[in-house]
PDB file of C-alpha atoms in Angstrom:
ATOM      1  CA  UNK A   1       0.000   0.000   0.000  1.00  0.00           C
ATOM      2  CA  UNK A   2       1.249   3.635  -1.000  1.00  0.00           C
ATOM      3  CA  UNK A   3       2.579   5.842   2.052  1.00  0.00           C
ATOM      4  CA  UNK A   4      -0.371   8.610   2.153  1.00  0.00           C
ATOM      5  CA  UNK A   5       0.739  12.166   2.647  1.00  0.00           C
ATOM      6  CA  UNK A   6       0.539  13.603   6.247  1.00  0.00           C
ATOM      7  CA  UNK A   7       0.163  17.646   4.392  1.00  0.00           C
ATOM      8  CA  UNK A   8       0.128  18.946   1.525  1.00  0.00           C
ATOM      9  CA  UNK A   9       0.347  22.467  -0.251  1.00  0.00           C
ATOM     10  CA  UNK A  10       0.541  24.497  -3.719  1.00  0.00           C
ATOM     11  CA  UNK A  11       1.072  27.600  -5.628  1.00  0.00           C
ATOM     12  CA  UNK A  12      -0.055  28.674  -8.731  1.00  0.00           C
ATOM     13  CA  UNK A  13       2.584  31.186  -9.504  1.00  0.00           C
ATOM     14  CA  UNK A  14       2.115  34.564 -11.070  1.00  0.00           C
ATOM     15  CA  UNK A  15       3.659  38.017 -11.827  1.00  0.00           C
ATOM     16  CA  UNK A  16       2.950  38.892  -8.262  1.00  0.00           C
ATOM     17  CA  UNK A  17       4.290  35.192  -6.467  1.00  0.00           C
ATOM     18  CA  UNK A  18       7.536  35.530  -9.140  1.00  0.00           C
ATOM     19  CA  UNK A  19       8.863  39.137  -7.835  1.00  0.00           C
ATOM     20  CA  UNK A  20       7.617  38.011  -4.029  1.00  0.00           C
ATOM     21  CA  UNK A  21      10.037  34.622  -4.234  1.00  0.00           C
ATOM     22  CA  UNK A  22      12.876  36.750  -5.686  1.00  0.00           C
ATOM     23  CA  UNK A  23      12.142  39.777  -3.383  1.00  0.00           C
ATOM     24  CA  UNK A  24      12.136  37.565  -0.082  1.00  0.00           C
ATOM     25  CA  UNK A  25      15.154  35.091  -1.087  1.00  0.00           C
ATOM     26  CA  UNK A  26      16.568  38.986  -1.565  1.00  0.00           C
ATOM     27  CA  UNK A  27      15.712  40.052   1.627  1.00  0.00           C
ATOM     28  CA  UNK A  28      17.157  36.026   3.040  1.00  0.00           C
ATOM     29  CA  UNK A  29      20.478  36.068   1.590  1.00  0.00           C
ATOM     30  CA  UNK A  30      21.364  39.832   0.977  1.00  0.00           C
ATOM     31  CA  UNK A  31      20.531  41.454   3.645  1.00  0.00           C
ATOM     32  CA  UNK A  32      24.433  42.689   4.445  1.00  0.00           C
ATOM     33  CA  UNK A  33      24.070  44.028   0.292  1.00  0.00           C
ATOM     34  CA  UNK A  34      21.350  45.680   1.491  1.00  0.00           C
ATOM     35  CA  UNK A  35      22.611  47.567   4.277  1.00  0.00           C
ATOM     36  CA  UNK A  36      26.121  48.636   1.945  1.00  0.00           C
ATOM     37  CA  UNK A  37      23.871  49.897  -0.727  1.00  0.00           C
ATOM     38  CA  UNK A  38      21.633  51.982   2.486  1.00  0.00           C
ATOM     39  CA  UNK A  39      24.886  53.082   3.606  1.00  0.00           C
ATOM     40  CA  UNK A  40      26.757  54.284   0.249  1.00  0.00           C
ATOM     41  CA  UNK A  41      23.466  55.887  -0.579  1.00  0.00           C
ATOM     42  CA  UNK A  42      23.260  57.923   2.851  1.00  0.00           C
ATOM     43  CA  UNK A  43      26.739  58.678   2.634  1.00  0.00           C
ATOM     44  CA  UNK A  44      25.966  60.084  -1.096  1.00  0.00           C
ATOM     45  CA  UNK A  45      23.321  62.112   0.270  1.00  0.00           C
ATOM     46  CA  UNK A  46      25.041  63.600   3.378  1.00  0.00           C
ATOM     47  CA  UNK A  47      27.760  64.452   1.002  1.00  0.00           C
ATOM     48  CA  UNK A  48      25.764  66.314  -2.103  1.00  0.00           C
ATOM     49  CA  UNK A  49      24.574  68.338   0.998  1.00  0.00           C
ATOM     50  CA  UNK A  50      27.898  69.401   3.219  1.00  0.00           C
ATOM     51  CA  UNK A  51      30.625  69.384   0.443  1.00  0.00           C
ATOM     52  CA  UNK A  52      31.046  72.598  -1.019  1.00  0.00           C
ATOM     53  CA  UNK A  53      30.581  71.264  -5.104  1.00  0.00           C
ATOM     54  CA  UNK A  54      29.366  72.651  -8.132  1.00  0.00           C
ATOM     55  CA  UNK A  55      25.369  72.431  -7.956  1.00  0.00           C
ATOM     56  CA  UNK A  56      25.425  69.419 -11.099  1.00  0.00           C
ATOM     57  CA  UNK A  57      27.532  67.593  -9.164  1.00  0.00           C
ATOM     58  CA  UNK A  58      25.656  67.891  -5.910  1.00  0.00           C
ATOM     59  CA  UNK A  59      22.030  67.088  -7.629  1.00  0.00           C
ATOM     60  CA  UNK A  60      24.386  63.986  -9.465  1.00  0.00           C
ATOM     61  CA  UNK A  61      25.226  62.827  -6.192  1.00  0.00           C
ATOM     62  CA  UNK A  62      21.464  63.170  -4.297  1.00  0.00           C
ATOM     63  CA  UNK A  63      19.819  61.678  -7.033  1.00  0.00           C
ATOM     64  CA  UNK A  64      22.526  58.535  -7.085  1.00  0.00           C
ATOM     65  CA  UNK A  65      21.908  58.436  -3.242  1.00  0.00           C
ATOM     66  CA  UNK A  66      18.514  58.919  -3.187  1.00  0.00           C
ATOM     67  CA  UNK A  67      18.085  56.050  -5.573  1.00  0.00           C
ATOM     68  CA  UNK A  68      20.276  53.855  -3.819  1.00  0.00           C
ATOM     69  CA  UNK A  69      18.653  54.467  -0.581  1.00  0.00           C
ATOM     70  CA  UNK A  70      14.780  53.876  -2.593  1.00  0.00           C
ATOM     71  CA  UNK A  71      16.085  50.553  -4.562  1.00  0.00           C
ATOM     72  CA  UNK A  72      17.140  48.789  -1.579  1.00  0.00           C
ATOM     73  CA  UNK A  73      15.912  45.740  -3.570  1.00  0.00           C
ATOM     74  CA  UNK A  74      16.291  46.523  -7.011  1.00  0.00           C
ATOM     75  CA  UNK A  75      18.759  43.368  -8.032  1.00  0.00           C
ATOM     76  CA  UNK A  76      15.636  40.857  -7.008  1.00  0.00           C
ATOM     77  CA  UNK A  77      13.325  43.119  -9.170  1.00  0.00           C
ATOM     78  CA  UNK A  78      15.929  42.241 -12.147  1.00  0.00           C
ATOM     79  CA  UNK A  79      16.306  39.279 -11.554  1.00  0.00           C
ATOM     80  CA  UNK A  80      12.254  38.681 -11.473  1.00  0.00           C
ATOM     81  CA  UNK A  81      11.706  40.548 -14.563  1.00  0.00           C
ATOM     82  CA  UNK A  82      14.215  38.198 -16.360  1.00  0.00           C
ATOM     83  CA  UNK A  83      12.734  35.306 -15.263  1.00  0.00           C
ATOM     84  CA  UNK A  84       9.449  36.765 -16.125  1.00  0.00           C
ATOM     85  CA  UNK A  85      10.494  37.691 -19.552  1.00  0.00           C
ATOM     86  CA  UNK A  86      12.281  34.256 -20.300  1.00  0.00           C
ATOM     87  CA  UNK A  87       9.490  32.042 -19.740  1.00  0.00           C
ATOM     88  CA  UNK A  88       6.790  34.539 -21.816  1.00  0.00           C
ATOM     89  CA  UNK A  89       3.754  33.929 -19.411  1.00  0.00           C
ATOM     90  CA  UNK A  90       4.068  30.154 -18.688  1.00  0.00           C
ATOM     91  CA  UNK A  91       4.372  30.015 -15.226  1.00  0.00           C
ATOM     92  CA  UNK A  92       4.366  26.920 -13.392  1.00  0.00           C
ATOM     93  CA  UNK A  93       2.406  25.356 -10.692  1.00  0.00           C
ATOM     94  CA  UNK A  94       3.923  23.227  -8.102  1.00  0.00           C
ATOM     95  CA  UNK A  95       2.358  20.681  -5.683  1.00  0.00           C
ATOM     96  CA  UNK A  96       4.309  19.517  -2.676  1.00  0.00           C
ATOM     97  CA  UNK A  97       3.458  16.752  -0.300  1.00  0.00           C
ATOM     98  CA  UNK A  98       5.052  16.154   3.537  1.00  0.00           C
ATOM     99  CA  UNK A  99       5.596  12.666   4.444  1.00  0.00           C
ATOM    100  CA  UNK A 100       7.240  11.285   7.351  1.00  0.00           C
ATOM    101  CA  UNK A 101      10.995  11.759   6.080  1.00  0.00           C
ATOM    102  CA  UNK A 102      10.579  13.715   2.683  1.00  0.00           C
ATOM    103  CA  UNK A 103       8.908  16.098   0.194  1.00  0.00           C
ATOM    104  CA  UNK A 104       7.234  15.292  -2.848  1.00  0.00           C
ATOM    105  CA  UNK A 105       7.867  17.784  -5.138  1.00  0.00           C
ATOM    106  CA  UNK A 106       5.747  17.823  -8.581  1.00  0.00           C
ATOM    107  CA  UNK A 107       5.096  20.351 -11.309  1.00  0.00           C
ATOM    108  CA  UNK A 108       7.644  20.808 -13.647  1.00  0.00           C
ATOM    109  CA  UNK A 109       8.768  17.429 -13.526  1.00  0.00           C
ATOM    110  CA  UNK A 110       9.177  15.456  -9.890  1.00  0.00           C
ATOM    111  CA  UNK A 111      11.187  14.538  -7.686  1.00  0.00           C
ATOM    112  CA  UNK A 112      11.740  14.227  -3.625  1.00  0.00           C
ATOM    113  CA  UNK A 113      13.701  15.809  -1.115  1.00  0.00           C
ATOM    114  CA  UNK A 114      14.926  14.834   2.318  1.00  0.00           C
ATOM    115  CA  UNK A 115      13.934  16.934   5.706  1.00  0.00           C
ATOM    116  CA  UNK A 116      17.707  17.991   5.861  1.00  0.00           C
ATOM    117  CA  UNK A 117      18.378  19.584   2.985  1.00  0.00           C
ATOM    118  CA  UNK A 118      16.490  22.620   3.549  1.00  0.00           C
ATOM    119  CA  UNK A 119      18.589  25.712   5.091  1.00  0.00           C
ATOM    120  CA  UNK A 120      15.718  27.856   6.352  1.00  0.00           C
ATOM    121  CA  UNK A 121      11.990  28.333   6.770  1.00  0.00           C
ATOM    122  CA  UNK A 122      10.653  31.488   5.956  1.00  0.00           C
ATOM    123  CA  UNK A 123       7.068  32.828   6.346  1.00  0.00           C
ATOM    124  CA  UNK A 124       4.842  35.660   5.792  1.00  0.00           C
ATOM    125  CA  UNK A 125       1.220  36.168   5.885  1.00  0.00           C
ATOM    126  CA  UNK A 126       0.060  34.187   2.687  1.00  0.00           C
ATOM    127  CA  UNK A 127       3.377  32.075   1.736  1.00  0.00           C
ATOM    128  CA  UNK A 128       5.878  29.441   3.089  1.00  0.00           C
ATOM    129  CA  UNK A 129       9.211  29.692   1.759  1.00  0.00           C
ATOM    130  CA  UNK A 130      10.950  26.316   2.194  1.00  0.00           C
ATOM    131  CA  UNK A 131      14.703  27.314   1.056  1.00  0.00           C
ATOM    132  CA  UNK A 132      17.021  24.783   0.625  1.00  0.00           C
ATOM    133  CA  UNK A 133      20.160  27.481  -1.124  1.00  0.00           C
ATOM    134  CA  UNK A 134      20.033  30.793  -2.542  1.00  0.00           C
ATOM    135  CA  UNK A 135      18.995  29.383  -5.645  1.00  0.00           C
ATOM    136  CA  UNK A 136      16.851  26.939  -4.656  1.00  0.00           C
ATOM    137  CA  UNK A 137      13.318  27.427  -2.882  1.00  0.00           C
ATOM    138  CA  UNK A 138       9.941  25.728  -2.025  1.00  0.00           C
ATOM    139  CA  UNK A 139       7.163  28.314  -2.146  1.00  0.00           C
ATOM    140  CA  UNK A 140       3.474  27.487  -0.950  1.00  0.00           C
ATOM    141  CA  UNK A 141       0.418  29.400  -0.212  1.00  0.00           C
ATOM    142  CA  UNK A 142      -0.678  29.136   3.289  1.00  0.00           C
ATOM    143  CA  UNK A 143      -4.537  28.917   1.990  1.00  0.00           C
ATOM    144  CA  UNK A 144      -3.707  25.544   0.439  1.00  0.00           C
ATOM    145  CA  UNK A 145      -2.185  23.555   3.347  1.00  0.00           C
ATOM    146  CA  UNK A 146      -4.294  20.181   4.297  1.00  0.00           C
ATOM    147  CA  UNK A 147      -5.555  19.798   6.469  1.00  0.00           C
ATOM    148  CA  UNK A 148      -5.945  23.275   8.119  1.00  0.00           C
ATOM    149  CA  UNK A 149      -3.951  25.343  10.070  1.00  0.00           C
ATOM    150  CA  UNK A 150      -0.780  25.734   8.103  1.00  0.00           C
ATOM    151  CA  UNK A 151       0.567  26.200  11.825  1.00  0.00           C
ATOM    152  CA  UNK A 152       0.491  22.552  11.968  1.00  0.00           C
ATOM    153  CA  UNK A 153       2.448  22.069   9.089  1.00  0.00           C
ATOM    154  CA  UNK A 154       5.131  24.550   9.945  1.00  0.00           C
ATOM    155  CA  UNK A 155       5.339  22.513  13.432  1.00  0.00           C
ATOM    156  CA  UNK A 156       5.984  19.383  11.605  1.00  0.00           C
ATOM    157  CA  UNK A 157       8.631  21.256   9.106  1.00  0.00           C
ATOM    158  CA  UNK A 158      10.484  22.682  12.419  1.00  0.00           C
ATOM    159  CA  UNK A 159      10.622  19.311  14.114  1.00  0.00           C
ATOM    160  CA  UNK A 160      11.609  17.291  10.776  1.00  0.00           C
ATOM    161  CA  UNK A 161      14.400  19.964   9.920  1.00  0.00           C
ATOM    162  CA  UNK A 162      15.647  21.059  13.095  1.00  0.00           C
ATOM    163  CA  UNK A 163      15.208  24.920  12.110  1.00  0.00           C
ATOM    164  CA  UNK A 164      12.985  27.733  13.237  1.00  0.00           C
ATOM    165  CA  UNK A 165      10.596  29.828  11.170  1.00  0.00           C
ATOM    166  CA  UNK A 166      11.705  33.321  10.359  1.00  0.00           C
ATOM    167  CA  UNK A 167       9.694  36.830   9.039  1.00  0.00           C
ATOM    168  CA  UNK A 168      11.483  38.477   7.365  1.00  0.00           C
ATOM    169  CA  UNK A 169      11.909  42.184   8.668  1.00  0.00           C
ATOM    170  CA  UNK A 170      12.015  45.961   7.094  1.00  0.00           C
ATOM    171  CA  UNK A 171      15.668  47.498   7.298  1.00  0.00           C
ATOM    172  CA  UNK A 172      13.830  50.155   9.252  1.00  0.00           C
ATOM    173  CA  UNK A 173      12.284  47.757  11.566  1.00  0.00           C
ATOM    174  CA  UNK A 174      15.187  46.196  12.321  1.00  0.00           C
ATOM    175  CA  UNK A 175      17.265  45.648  15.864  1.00  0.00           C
ATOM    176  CA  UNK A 176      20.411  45.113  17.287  1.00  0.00           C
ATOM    177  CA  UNK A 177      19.435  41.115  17.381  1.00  0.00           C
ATOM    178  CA  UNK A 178      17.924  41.459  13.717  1.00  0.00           C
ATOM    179  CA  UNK A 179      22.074  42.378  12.804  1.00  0.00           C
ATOM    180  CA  UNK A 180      23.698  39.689  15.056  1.00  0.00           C
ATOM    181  CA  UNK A 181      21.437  37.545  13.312  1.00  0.00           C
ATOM    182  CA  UNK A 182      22.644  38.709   9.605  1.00  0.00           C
ATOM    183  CA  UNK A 183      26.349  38.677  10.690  1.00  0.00           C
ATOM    184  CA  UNK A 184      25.528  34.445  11.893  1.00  0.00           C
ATOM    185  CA  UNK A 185      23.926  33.905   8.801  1.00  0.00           C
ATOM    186  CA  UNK A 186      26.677  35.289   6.167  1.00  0.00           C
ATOM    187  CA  UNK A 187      28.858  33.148   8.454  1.00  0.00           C
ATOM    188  CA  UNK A 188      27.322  30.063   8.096  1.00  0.00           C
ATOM    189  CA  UNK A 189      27.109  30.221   4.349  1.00  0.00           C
ATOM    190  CA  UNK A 190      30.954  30.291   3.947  1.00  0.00           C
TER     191      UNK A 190
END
C-alpha cells in the first residue's frame, strides 16, 4: 500500500508570487548588500549636501543616493523581470506533499527531497518559503495547506528539519538582534 501524505500544499505562480520569491530570497540572503547599498546611498546624500561642489555635481550625487537608498531591492526586481520575460507567461504550478521523512515535489517534472536539505523556513502572511540554497526554494500558499492550520504544518517542518521559522523584517524595523542575526547567517554560508 502507498505511504499517504501527512500535508500537503501548492502555488499557482504569477507576476505577483515571481517578484515576491525573488524579493524575499533577496531580503534572506542579501541582507548585508542591502545595508552597503543603504549606507553608500546615505553617505551620497550627506555628502551632495555638506561638500562645497558645483550644484550638477551635488544634484548627481542626491539623485545617485537617493536612488540607492529607494532601490534597496532593485537586483531581485531584475532578476524577477528576467525570469518573467524568459518564460513569456508560462508560469508553473507546483504541488508539494510532507511525508514522514521527505517532500514530494511535482510540477515541472518530480522529484523528492529529504527533511535535511532545507537551510531555512521562511514565512509571511500568505506564503511558506521552504529554502534549501540561494537558488533553490519551495514556495506554498498558506490557503492551500491540508488539512488546516498551516501552523500545523510549519510545526511538523520545524521538528523534521531542526530549524525555526523566520519573518522576514524591514531594514527600518530592524534591531540590534535582527544584525547579530545577519552577521551568523553570512557566516554560516561560507
Amino acid at each position: 500500500m502507498a505511504e499517504r501524505w501527512l500535508y500537503r500544499g501548492k502555488i499557482e505562480h504569477t507576476a505577483k508570487t515571481v517578484e515576491l520569491l525573488y524579493r524575499t530570497t533577496y531580503y534572506v540572503y542579501s541582507k548585508a548588500r542591502m545595508l552597503i547599498r543603504l549606507g553608500i546611498g546615505a553617505a551620497l546624500v550627506i555628502v551632495s549636501v555638506a561638500a562645497a561642489l558645483p550644484m550638477w555635481a551635488r544634484a548627481l550625487l542626491m539623485l545617485l543616493g537617493a536612488w540607492l537608498m529607494a532601490s534597496k531591492d532593485f537586483p531581485s526586481q531584475i532578476r524577477a523581470d528576467r525570469v518573467l520575460e524568459a518564460r513569456g507567461g508560462s508560469l508553473p504550478g507546483m504541488e508539494y506533499e510532507f511525508y514522514s521523512g521527505r517532500v514530494h515535489l511535482s510540477g515541472e517534472g518530480s522529484m523528492d527531497l529529504p527533511y535535511k536539505k532545507f537551510s531555512r523556513l521562511v514565512e509571511d502572511e500568505s506564503y511558506l518559503y521552504l529554502f534549501i540554497s540561494k537558488d533553490s526554494v519551495c514556495m506554498l500558499e498558506r490557503a492551500s495547506v491540508e488539512p488546516q492550520p498551516a501552523e500545523e504544518l510549519m510545526k511538523f517542518l520545524e521538528g523534521k528539519t531542526g530549524l525555526k521559522w523566520r519573518r522576514e523584517k524591514s531594514l527600518l524595523s530592524m534591531n540590534l538582534w535582527d544584525l547579530r542575526q545577519i552577521i551568523r547567517d553570512i557566516r554560516e554560508s561560507k
